[in-house]
Amino acid sequence: MQIGSMKRPERVAVIGVGILGSSVGWNLTRHGVKVVFIDSGQPGEGVTNWSFSWVNASNKTARKSYFDLNVASMAAYRELARIIGPDSWWYPHGHLRWADDPAAEAKLLETAELLASWDYRVEVRTGAEVRRRLEPALALPDEVPVVFYPDEAWVHGRHLVSRLVGLAVAAGAEHRFGTDVRDIGARGDGAIQTVVLSDGSCLDVDVVVNAAGPSASHVAGLVARHLPMRWEPGAVTRIDCAQVPVHRPMHAPHIEIRPDGDTSVALHSREIDALIDAGEDPAELARLLRESARRVVPELGNSRITQTRVSNRPIPADGFPSVGAVPSVPGYYEAVTHSGITLGPIIGRLLAAEILRGKRDQMLADFRPERFFP
Ligand SMILES: Cc1cc2nc3c(=O)[nH]c(=O)nc-3n(C[C@H](O)[C@H](O)[C@H](O)COP(=O)(O)OP(=O)(O)OC[C@H]3O[C@@H](n4cnc5c(N)ncnc54)[C@H](O)[C@@H]3O)c2cc1C
């Protein structure tokens, strides 16, 4: 579907340079659009750097259109790795999941069956096979069924953002880092005209992309739009290890574990996230995460905790992405989503096409911003 007669944008301000902003900005720059990246901090250091960073569609079965969008993004990642090279950010070695109680195990196998019926690649192995062929360091029962999703991956978000921004800047994009967007100005007819930064500068732009992650609701407020978002914080801890004992992300019972480069492992757990609102100290959350990880990978027990951060997930109120134009504010676009590590490449590509040509892709039909306060 096409929106009216589109004029090619003169200059696009991308507000927020995490996985979403960098993907949109890089795609626009590739098509010769002038982009200015703006971030209050440094690129890739928001939630994108504090994510479990698992690229998947197996956890996205709640709605078929959402699953399809995630599958499309997994394909977009493979293409991105071909275009820009996979070094230091792309780790496509699959994902493992198993359970330790009969109800959770039955649910896991039922989901695996559903996914297979949707042509998603899934293999069911035993604990013994997994230890022999994939992950020798795991302590798990020999007979436990382990679901292996070979097409899933993890991404080093900060490295990928830095690569995309670097390529865009080499192609002419500008950047303003370490400065907040304080205001967004509009012409008499309501169309976007300027962004005002906390360093006092004012930039002339005709398009803004709100990719401000957990602060997206605040940025939406600058154009008098109400974008309702959830409060759903999560804690990620990094631990140091001389040799990383796991090769891929995994959902073990009570704990998620993945490699995080050559000397580090990242840990997360929804069960431990539940303690955040009770006021638990991040150092204690980190200790609990390491303790749970030790039960699955004994050699992690002695690892040093290096960094822990609690971040809010950027989740629009109904749990689904908010992507595209907001027709009541000409020139204003949103790129706000949970699972943004997975969805960054497809949202970047589709939103750039929409900004450039007014092309509203059917794949985003269920995720349009105007479903909130049209
Ligand atoms: C614990 C946890 C686990 C997760 N696990 C996964 C997972 O396994 N897989 C997955 O796909 N997703 C996961 N996610 C979600 C995923 O991390 C996010 O959806 C994604 O990183 C969001 O990227 P972003 O670019 O929108 O936000 P960010 O990376 O936060 O970038 C937004 C940027 O906007 C900037 N900003 C904000 N306000 C302003 C302003 N006024 N002016 C200028 N700049 C501004 C910030 O400085 C920031 O750099 C997880 C999230 C959490 C918290």
Short mmCIF file of C-alpha atoms and ligand atoms in Angstrom, two decimals, residues 15-22 38-56 60 70 179-182 211-216 218-219 222 232-236 251 256 268 273 309-314 335-343, ligand 1:
data_model
loop_
_atom_site.label_atom_id
_atom_site.label_comp_id
_atom_site.label_asym_id
_atom_site.label_seq_id
_atom_site.Cartn_x
_atom_site.Cartn_y
_atom_site.Cartn_z
CA ILE A 15 16.64 9.63 17.43
CA GLY A 16 18.28 6.79 19.36
CA VAL A 17 21.13 4.71 17.95
CA GLY A 18 20.63 1.18 19.19
CA ILE A 19 19.90 -1.79 16.96
CA LEU A 20 16.71 -0.17 15.64
CA GLY A 21 18.05 3.31 14.89
CA SER A 22 21.29 2.03 13.35
CA ILE A 38 21.40 11.44 17.49
CA ASP A 39 21.94 9.68 20.79
CA SER A 40 22.08 10.93 24.37
CA GLY A 41 24.81 8.38 25.02
CA GLN A 42 27.02 6.41 22.66
CA PRO A 43 25.71 4.17 19.85
CA GLY A 44 24.72 0.66 20.92
CA GLU A 45 25.13 1.31 24.63
CA GLY A 46 21.41 1.33 25.50
CA VAL A 47 19.32 -1.85 25.94
CA THR A 48 20.99 -3.23 22.82
CA ASN A 49 24.13 -3.77 24.91
CA TRP A 50 22.12 -5.25 27.81
CA SER A 51 20.04 -7.81 26.00
CA PHE A 52 20.16 -11.58 26.02
CA SER A 53 20.57 -10.97 22.28
CA TRP A 54 19.04 -14.21 21.05
CA VAL A 55 17.86 -14.09 17.43
CA ASN A 56 14.81 -16.30 17.20
CA LYS A 60 7.17 -15.75 19.04
CA ASN A 70 10.69 -12.63 13.18
CA THR A 179 23.37 14.94 23.37
CA ASP A 180 19.62 14.52 24.00
CA VAL A 181 16.78 15.44 21.71
CA ARG A 182 14.91 18.00 23.82
CA ALA A 211 14.06 4.75 17.83
CA ALA A 212 14.63 5.77 21.45
CA GLY A 213 14.04 2.30 22.91
CA PRO A 214 12.70 2.47 26.48
CA SER A 215 12.50 6.30 26.18
CA ALA A 216 10.36 6.15 23.02
CA HIS A 218 8.98 10.40 26.04
CA VAL A 219 10.18 11.19 22.49
CA LEU A 222 7.59 15.74 21.96
CA GLU A 232 9.06 -4.81 32.22
CA PRO A 233 12.65 -4.62 33.45
CA GLY A 234 15.26 -7.34 33.00
CA ALA A 235 18.75 -7.96 34.40
CA VAL A 236 21.71 -9.18 32.37
CA HIS A 251 17.34 -21.73 27.73
CA GLU A 256 19.54 -18.45 30.03
CA HIS A 268 19.63 -13.79 32.17
CA ASP A 273 13.81 -10.51 36.68
CA ARG A 309 22.60 -3.88 34.34
CA VAL A 310 18.87 -3.69 34.85
CA SER A 311 17.11 -2.20 31.79
CA ASN A 312 13.52 -1.71 30.88
CA ARG A 313 12.36 -3.57 27.78
CA PRO A 314 11.03 -1.21 25.08
CA ALA A 335 10.62 2.01 15.30
CA VAL A 336 9.87 0.73 18.80
CA THR A 337 9.83 -2.91 19.80
CA HIS A 338 10.75 -5.62 22.19
CA SER A 339 12.76 -8.45 20.58
CA GLY A 340 14.49 -5.65 18.78
CA ILE A 341 17.70 -7.63 18.50
CA THR A 342 15.84 -10.16 16.39
CA LEU A 343 13.70 -7.63 14.54
C1 LIG B 1 16.89 -8.36 29.83
C2 LIG B 1 16.56 -8.24 28.36
C3 LIG B 1 16.70 -9.34 27.53
C4 LIG B 1 16.39 -9.23 26.17
N1 LIG B 1 16.59 -10.32 25.38
C5 LIG B 1 16.33 -10.23 24.05
C6 LIG B 1 16.63 -11.33 23.20
O1 LIG B 1 17.14 -12.36 23.64
N2 LIG B 1 16.34 -11.20 21.88
C7 LIG B 1 15.79 -10.06 21.36
O2 LIG B 1 15.55 -10.02 20.15
N3 LIG B 1 15.54 -8.99 22.14
C8 LIG B 1 15.79 -9.04 23.46
N4 LIG B 1 15.57 -7.97 24.28
C9 LIG B 1 14.99 -6.75 23.69
C10 LIG B 1 16.03 -5.99 22.89
O3 LIG B 1 17.23 -5.89 23.62
C11 LIG B 1 15.50 -4.60 22.57
O4 LIG B 1 14.23 -4.72 21.93
C12 LIG B 1 16.43 -3.82 21.64
O5 LIG B 1 17.76 -3.83 22.11
C13 LIG B 1 15.92 -2.40 21.53
O6 LIG B 1 16.82 -1.66 20.75
P1 LIG B 1 16.57 -0.12 20.54
O7 LIG B 1 17.50 0.32 19.47
O8 LIG B 1 15.11 0.14 20.34
O9 LIG B 1 16.88 0.53 21.97
P2 LIG B 1 18.27 0.97 22.63
O10 LIG B 1 19.36 0.05 22.33
O11 LIG B 1 17.99 1.26 24.07
O12 LIG B 1 18.59 2.32 21.87
C14 LIG B 1 17.84 3.49 22.13
C15 LIG B 1 18.80 4.66 22.20
O13 LIG B 1 18.03 5.85 22.32
C16 LIG B 1 18.80 6.79 23.04
N5 LIG B 1 17.88 7.84 23.51
C17 LIG B 1 16.83 7.71 24.35
N6 LIG B 1 16.21 8.92 24.50
C18 LIG B 1 16.88 9.81 23.74
C19 LIG B 1 16.73 11.20 23.47
N7 LIG B 1 15.75 11.95 24.01
N8 LIG B 1 17.61 11.79 22.64
C20 LIG B 1 18.63 11.08 22.06
N9 LIG B 1 18.81 9.75 22.28
C21 LIG B 1 17.95 9.13 23.10
C22 LIG B 1 19.44 5.95 24.14
O14 LIG B 1 20.62 6.57 24.63
C23 LIG B 1 19.72 4.64 23.42
O15 LIG B 1 21.07 4.54 22.96
C24 LIG B 1 15.90 -8.01 25.64
C25 LIG B 1 15.78 -6.90 26.47
C26 LIG B 1 16.11 -7.00 27.82
C27 LIG B 1 16.01 -5.79 28.69
#
